[in-house]
Short mmCIF file of C-alpha atoms and ligand atoms in Angstrom, two decimals:
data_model
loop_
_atom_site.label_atom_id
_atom_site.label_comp_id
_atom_site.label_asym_id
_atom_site.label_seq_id
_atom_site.Cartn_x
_atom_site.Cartn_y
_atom_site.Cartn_z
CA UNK L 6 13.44 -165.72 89.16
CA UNK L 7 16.86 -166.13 90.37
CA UNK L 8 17.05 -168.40 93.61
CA UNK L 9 19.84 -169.08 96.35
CA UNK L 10 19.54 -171.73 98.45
CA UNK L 11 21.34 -172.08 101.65
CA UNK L 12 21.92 -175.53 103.48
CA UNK L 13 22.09 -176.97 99.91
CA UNK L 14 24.62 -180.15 100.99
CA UNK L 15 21.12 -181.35 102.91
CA UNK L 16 18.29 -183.43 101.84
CA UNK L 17 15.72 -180.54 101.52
CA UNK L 18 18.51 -178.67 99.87
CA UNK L 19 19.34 -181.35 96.92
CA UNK L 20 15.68 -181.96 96.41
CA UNK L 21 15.25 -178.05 96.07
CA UNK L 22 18.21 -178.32 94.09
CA UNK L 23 16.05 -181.46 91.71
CA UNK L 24 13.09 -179.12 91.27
CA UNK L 25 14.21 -175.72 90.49
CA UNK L 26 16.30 -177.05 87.91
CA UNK L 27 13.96 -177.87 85.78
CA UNK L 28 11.79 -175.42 86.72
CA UNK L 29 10.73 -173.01 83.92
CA UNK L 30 10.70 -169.68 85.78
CA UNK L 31 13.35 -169.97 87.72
CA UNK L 32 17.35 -169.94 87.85
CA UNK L 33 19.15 -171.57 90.39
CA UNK L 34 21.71 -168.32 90.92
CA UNK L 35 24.03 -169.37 93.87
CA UNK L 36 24.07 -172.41 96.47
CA UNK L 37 25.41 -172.28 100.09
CA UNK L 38 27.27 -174.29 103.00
CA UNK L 39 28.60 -173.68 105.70
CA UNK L 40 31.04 -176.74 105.57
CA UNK L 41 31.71 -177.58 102.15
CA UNK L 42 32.16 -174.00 100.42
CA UNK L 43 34.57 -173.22 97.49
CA UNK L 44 33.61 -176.81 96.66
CA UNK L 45 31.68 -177.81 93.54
CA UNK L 46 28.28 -179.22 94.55
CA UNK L 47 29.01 -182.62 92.52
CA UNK L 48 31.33 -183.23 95.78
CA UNK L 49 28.80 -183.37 97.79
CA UNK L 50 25.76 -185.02 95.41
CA UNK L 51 28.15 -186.80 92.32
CA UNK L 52 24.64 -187.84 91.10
CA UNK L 53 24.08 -184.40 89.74
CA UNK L 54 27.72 -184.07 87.86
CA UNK L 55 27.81 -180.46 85.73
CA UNK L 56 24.20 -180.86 85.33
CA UNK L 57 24.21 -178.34 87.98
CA UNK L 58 27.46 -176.84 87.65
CA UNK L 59 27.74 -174.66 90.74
CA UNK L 60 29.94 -173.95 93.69
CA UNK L 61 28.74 -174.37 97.15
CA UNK L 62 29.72 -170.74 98.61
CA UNK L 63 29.43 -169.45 101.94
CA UNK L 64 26.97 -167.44 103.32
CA UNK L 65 26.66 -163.59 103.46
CA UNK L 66 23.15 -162.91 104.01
CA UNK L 67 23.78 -159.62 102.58
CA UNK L 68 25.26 -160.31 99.45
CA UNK L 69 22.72 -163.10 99.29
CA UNK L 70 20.10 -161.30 99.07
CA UNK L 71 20.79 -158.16 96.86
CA UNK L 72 21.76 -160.63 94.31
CA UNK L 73 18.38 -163.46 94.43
CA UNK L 74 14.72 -163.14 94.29
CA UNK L 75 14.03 -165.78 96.72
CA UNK L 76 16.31 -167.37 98.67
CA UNK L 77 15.42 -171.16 100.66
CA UNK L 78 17.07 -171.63 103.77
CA UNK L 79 17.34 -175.39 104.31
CA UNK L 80 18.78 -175.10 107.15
CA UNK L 81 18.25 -176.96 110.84
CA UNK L 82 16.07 -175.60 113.13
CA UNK L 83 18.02 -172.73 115.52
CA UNK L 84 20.07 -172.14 112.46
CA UNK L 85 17.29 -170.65 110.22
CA UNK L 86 16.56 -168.49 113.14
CA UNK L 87 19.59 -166.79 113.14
CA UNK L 88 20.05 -166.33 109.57
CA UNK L 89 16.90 -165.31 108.58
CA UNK L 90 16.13 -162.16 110.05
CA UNK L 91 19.80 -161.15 108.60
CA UNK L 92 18.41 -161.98 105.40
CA UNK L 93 14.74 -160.01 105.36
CA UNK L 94 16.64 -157.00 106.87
CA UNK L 95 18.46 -157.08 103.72
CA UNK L 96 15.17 -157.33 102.19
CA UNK L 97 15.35 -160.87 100.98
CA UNK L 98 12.01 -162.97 100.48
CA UNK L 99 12.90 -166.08 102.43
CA UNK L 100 10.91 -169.76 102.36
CA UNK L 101 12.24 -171.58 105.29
CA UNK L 102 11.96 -175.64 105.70
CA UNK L 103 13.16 -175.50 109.79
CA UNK L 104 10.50 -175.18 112.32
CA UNK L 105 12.08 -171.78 113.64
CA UNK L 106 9.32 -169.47 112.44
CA UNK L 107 6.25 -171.60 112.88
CA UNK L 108 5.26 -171.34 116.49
CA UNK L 109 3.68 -167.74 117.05
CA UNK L 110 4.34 -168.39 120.76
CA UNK L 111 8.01 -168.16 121.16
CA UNK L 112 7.53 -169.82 124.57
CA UNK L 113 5.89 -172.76 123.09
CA UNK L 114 8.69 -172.97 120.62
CA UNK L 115 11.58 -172.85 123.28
CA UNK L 116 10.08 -175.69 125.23
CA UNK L 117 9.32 -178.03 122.13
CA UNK L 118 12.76 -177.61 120.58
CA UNK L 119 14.84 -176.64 123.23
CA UNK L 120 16.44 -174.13 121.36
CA UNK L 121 16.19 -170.03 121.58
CA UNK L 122 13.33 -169.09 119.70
CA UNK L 123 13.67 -166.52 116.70
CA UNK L 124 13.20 -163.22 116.59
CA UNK L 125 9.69 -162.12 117.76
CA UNK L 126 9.01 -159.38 114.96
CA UNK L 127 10.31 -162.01 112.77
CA UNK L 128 8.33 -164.81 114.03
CA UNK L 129 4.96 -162.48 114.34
CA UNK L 130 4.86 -161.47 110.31
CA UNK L 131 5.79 -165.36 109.25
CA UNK L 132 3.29 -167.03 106.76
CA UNK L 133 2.47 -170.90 107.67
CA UNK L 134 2.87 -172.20 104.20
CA UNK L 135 0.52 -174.83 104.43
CA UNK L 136 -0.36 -174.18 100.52
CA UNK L 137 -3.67 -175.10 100.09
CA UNK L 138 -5.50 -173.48 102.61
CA UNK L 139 -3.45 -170.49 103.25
CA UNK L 140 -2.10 -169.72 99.74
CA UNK L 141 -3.87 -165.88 99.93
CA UNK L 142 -1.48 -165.10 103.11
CA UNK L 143 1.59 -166.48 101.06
CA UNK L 144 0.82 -164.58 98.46
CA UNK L 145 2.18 -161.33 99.89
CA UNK L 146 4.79 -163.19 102.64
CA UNK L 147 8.01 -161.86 103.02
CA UNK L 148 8.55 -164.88 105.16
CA UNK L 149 7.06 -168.33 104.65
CA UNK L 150 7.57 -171.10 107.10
CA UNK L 151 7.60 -174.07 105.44
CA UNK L 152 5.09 -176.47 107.29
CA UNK L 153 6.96 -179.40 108.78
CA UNK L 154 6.65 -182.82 107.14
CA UNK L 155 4.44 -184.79 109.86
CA UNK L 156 2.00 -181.77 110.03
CA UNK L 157 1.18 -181.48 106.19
CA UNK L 158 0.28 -185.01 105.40
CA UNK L 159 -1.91 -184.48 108.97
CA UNK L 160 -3.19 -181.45 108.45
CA UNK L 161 -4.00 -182.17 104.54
CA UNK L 162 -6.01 -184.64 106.29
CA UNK L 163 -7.71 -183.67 109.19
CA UNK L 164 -8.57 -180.06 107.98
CA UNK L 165 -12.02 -180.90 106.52
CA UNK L 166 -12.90 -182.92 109.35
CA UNK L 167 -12.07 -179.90 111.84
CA UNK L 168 -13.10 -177.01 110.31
CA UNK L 169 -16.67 -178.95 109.59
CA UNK L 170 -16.74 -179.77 113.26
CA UNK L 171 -18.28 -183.32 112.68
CA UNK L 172 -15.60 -184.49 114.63
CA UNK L 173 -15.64 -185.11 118.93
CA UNK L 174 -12.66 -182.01 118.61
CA UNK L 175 -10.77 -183.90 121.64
CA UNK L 176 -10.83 -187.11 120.37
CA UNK L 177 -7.60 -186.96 117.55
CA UNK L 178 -5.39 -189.59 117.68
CA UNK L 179 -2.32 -189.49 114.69
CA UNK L 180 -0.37 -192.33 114.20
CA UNK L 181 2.39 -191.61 112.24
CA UNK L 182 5.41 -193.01 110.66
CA UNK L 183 7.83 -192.37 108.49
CA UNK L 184 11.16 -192.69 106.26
CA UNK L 185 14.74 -192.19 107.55
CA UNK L 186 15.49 -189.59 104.76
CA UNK L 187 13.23 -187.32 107.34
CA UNK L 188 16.02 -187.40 109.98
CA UNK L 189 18.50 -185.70 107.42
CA UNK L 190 21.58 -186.07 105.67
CA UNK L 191 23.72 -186.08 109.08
CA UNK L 192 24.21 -189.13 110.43
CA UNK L 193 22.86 -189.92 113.65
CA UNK L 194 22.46 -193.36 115.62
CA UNK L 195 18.20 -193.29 115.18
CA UNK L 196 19.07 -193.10 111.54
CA UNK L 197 22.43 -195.76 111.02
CA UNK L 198 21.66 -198.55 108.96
CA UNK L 199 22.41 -201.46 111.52
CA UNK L 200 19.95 -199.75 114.42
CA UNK L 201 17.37 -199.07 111.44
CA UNK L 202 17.41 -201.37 109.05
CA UNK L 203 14.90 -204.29 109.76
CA UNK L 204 13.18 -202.40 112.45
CA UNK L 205 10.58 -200.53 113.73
CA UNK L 206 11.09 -197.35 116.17
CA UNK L 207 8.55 -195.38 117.68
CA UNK L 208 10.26 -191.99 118.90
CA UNK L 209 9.45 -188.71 120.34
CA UNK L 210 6.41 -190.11 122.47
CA UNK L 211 4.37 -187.35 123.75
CA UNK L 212 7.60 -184.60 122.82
CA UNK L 213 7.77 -184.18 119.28
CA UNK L 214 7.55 -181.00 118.51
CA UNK L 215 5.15 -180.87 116.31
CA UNK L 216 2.73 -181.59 118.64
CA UNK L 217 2.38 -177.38 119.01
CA UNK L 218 2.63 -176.99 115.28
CA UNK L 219 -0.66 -179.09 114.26
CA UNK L 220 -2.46 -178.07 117.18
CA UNK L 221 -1.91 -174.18 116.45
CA UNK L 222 -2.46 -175.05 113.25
CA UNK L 223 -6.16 -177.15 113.30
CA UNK L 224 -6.85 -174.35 116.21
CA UNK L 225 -6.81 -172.17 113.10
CA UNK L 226 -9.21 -174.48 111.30
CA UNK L 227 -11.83 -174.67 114.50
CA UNK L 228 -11.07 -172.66 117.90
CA UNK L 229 -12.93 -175.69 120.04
CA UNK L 230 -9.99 -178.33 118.64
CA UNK L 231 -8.62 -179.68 122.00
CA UNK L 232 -5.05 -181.25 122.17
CA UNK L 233 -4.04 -184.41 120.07
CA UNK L 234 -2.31 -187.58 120.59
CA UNK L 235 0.63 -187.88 118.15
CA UNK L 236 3.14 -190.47 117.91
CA UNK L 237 5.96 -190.70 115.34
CA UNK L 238 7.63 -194.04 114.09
CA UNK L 239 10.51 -194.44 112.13
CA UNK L 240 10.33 -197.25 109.09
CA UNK L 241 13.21 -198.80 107.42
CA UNK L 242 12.25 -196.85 104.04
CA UNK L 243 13.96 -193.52 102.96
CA UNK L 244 11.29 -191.66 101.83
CA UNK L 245 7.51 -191.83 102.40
CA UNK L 246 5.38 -190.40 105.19
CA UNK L 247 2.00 -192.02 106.38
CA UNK L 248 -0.33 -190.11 109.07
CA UNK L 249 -3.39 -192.47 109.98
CA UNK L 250 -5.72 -190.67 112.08
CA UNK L 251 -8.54 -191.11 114.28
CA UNK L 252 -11.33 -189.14 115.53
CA UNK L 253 -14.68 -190.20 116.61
CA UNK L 254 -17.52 -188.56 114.43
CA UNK L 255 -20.36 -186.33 116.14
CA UNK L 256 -23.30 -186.97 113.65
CA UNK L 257 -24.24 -190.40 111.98
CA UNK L 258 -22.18 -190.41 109.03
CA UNK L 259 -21.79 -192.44 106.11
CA UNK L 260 -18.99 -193.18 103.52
CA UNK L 261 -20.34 -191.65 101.06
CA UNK L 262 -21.23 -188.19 102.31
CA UNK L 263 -17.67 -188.41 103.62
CA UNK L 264 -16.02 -189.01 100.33
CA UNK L 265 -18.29 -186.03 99.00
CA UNK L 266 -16.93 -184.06 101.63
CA UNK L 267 -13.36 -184.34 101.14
CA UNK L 268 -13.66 -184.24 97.18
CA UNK L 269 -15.53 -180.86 97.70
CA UNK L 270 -13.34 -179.59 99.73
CA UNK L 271 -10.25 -180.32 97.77
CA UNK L 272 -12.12 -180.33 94.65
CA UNK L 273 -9.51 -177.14 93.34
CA UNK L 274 -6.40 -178.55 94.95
CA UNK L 275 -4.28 -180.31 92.26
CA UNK L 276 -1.84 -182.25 94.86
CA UNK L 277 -4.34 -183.52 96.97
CA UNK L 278 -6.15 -186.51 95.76
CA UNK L 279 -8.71 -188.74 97.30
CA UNK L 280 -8.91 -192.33 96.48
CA UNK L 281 -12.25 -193.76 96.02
CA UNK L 282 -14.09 -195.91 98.88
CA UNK L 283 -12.59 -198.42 100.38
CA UNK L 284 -9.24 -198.03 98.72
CA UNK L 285 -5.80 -196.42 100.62
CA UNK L 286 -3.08 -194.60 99.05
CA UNK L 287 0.89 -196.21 99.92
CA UNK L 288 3.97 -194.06 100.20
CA UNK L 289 5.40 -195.80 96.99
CA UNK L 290 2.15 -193.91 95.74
CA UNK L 291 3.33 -190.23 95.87
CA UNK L 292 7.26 -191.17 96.08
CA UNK L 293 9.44 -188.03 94.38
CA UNK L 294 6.10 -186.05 93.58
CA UNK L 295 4.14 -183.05 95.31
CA UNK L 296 0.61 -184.99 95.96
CA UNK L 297 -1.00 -185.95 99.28
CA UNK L 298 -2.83 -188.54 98.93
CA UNK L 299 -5.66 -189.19 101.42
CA UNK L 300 -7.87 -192.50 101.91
CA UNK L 301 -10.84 -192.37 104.32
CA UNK L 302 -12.91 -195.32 106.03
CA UNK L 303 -16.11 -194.85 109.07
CA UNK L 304 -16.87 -197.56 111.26
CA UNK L 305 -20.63 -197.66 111.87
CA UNK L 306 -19.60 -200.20 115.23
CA UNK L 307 -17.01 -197.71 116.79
CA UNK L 308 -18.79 -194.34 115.33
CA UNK L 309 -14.52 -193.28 114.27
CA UNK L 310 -13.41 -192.20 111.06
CA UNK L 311 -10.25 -193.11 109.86
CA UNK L 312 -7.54 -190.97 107.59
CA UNK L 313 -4.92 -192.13 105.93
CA UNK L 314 -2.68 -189.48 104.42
CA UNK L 315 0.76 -190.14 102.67
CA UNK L 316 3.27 -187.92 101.07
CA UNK L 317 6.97 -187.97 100.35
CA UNK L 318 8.80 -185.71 103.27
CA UNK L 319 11.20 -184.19 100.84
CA UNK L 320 8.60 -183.14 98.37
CA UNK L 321 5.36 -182.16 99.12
CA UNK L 322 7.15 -182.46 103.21
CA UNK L 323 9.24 -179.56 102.88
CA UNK L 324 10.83 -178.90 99.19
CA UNK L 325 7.91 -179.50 96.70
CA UNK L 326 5.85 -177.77 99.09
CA UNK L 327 8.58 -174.83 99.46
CA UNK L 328 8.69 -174.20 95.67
CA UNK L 329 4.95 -174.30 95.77
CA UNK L 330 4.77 -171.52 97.96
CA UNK L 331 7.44 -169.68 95.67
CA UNK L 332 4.99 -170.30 93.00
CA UNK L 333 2.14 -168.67 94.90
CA UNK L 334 4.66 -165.70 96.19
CA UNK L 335 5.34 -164.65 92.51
CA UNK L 336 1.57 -165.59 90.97
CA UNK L 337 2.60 -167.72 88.91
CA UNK L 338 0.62 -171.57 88.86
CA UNK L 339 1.39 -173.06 92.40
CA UNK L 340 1.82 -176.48 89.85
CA UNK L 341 4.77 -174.90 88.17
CA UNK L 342 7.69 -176.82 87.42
CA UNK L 343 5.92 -179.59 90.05
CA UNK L 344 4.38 -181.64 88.11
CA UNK L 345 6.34 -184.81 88.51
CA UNK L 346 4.49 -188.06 88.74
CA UNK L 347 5.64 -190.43 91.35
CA UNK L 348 8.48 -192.54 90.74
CA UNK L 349 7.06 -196.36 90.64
CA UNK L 350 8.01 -198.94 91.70
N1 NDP S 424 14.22 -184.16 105.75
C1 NDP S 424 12.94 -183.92 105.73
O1 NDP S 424 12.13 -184.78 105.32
C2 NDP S 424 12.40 -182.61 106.22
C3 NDP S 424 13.23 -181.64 106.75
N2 NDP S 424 12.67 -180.45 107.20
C4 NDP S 424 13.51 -179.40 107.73
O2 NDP S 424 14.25 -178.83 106.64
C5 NDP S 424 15.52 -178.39 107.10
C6 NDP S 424 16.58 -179.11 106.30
O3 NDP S 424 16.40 -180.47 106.55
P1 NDP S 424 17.33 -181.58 105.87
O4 NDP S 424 17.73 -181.12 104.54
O5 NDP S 424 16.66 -182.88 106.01
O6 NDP S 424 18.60 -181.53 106.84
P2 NDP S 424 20.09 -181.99 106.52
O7 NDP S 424 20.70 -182.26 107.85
O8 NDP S 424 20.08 -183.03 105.47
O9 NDP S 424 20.75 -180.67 105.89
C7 NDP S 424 20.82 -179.48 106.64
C8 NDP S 424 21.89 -178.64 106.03
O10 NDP S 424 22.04 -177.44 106.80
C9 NDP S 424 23.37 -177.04 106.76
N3 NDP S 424 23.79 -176.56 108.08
C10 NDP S 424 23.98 -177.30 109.19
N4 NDP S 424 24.43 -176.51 110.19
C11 NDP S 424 24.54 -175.27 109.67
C12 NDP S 424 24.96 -174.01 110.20
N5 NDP S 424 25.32 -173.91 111.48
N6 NDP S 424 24.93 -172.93 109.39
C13 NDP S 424 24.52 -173.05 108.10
N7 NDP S 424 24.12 -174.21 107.53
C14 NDP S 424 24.14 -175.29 108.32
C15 NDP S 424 24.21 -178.25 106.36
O11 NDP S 424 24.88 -177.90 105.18
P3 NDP S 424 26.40 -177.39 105.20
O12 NDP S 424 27.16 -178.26 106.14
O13 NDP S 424 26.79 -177.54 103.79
O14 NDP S 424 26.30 -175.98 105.69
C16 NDP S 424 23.23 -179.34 106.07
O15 NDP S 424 23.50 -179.98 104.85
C17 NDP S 424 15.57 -178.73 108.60
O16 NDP S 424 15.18 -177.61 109.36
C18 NDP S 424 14.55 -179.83 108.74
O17 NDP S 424 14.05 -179.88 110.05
C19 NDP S 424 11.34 -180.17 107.09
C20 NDP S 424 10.51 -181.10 106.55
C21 NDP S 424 10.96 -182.39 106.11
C1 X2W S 425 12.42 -189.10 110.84
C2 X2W S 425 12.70 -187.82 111.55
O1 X2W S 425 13.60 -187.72 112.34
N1 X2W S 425 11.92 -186.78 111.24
C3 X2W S 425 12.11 -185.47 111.87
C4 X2W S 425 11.20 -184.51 111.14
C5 X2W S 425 11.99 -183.43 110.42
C6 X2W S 425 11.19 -182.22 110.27
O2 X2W S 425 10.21 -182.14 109.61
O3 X2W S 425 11.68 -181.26 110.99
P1 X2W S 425 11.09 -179.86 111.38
O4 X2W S 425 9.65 -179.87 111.06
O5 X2W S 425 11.38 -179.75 112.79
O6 X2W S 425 11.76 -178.88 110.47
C7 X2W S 425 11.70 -185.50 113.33
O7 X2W S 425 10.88 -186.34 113.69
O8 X2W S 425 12.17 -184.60 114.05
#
């Protein structure tokens, strides 16, 4: 498959950039900016050198796409929107990592992100690529939205619980946090070293928006799912994500039948792995690979269970997940060219 990727000076766009060159079915064909084009991409990344010895271009959505297979569009949220529908009218398959084409309710989406939402026609036929559970509707997508980073290692989590309705449906709490690499290349103060660096921000309270993207999303899993409490803190690391979440069960549960549970229910799902009892996966854990890795605990004195879920945002957060959907969109193994084991320590 030949591949474009636009936004390719970004962090989604260098780790796309990391995977699909090694990748055995696919070619990275041409790489785009909107800043830095007619500059070779070892300008903006030097840690790549001529091992990928491209230059960043521009963009012409039409030239773009008579010339790819699949094109990625790493791009920032109210950019994607714009670009995109260029691209599928020129009959491009597109995998986007911005949240532009994840909200079917383009009123939702203009009051989460502030921005004009995308086009409705557009947003209407988008796939949510959340791969494991809705790999048969990627399958045949001529758009994917790429699930945002907070939502998979939630959703990964919370799914079983939800759909299974053993769960009090208005009683989630996620408590997340994660690395500064999710804020993107650019800088900006939340992310600068001396503001970050030996501290610990909570941000977005009650406004991020992907408040609207899990709850569509779990809505999907079980109709009766109420709103959730989500709150997002940034941690001096640069990659890692960890959701913990909370719900209070509706039938006496045990461990056990919870482990059994989750293992059944991910039992064909390669990246998502379940630690046994009473043991909890770390970011360091799934650092520069495609897993989600979930613990789970239930406290006989409160009646809650607890989730922990952890993935790396730039993998299995948006690029590792991206190429997994490729994988699904052209049948070949959604594992392909993903198998990397974490990077530890
Ligand atoms: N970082 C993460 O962990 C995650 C990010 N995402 C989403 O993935 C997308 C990419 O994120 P990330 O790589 O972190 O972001 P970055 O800010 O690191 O990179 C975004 C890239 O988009 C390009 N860009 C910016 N403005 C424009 C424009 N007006 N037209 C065309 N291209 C533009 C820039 O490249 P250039 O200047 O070369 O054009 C820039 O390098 C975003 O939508 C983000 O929300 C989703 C999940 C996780
Ligand atoms: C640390 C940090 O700033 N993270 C970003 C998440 C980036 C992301 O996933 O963005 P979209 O899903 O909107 O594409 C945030 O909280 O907005």
């Amino acid at each position: 498959m030949k591949i474009s990727i636009i936004g390719a000076t970004g962090y989604g766009g260098a780790e796309l950039i990391r995977i699909l060159h090694q990748h055995p079915e696919a070619t990275i064909h041409s790489i785009h900016s909107s800043s830095q084009q007619g500059k070779p991409l070892h300008t903006s990344y030097p840690h790549v050198q001529d091992a990928v010895n491209l230059e960043l271009e521009d963009i012409d959505p039409v030239k773009i796409a008579n010339e790819t297979d699949v094109v990625f569009a790493a791009t920032p949220s109210g950019v994607s929107s714009k670009l995109i529908p260029q691209l599928m009218d020129a009959g491009a398959k597109v995998i986007d990592l911005s949240g532009d084409f994840r909200l079917k309710n383009t009123e939702t989406y203009e009051s989460w992100y502030k921005k004009p939402a995308g086009d409705q026609k557009r947003v209407a036929e988008a796939v949510y690529g959340l791969t494991e559970w809705f790999a048969d509707d990627v399958k045949d997508a001529q758009l994917v939205a790429n699930p945002g980073c907070y939502p998979t290692a939630t959703l990964l989590g919370l799914a079983p619980l939800v759909k299974n309705g053993i769960i009090d449906l208005d009683s989630i709490i996620i408590d997340a946090k994660s690395g500064v690499s999710g804020a993107g290349r650019g800088a900006s103060p939340i992310a600068h070293f001396p503001e970050m660096n030996d501290n610990l921000k909570v941000y977005k309270v009650n406004e991020h928006q992907h408040i609207p993207e899990i709850e569509q999303t779990l809505g999907r899993f079980n109709a009766l799912t109420g709103p959730v409490s989500f709150t997002t803190h940034l941690v001096p690391m640069t990659r890692g994500i960890m959701t913990t979440m909370y719900a209070k069960a509706t039938e006496d549960f045990d461990i056990d039948k919870l482990h059994d549970l989750y293992k059944e229910t991910y039992a064909n799902n390669y990246f998502v792995r379940i630690r046994e009892k009473g043991l909890f996966p770390g970011t360091r854990e799934v650092c520069g690979s495609n897993f989600c890795d979930i613990g789970l605990a239930y406290c006989e004195r409160t009646g809650r269970i607890t989730v922990v879920s952890v993935i790396d945002n730039v993998m299995k957060g948006a690029a590792g997940q991206a190429v997994q959907n490729m994988n699904v969109q052209f049948g070949l193994d959604e594992t392909t060219g993903l198998d990397f084991l974490p990077i530890y320590p």
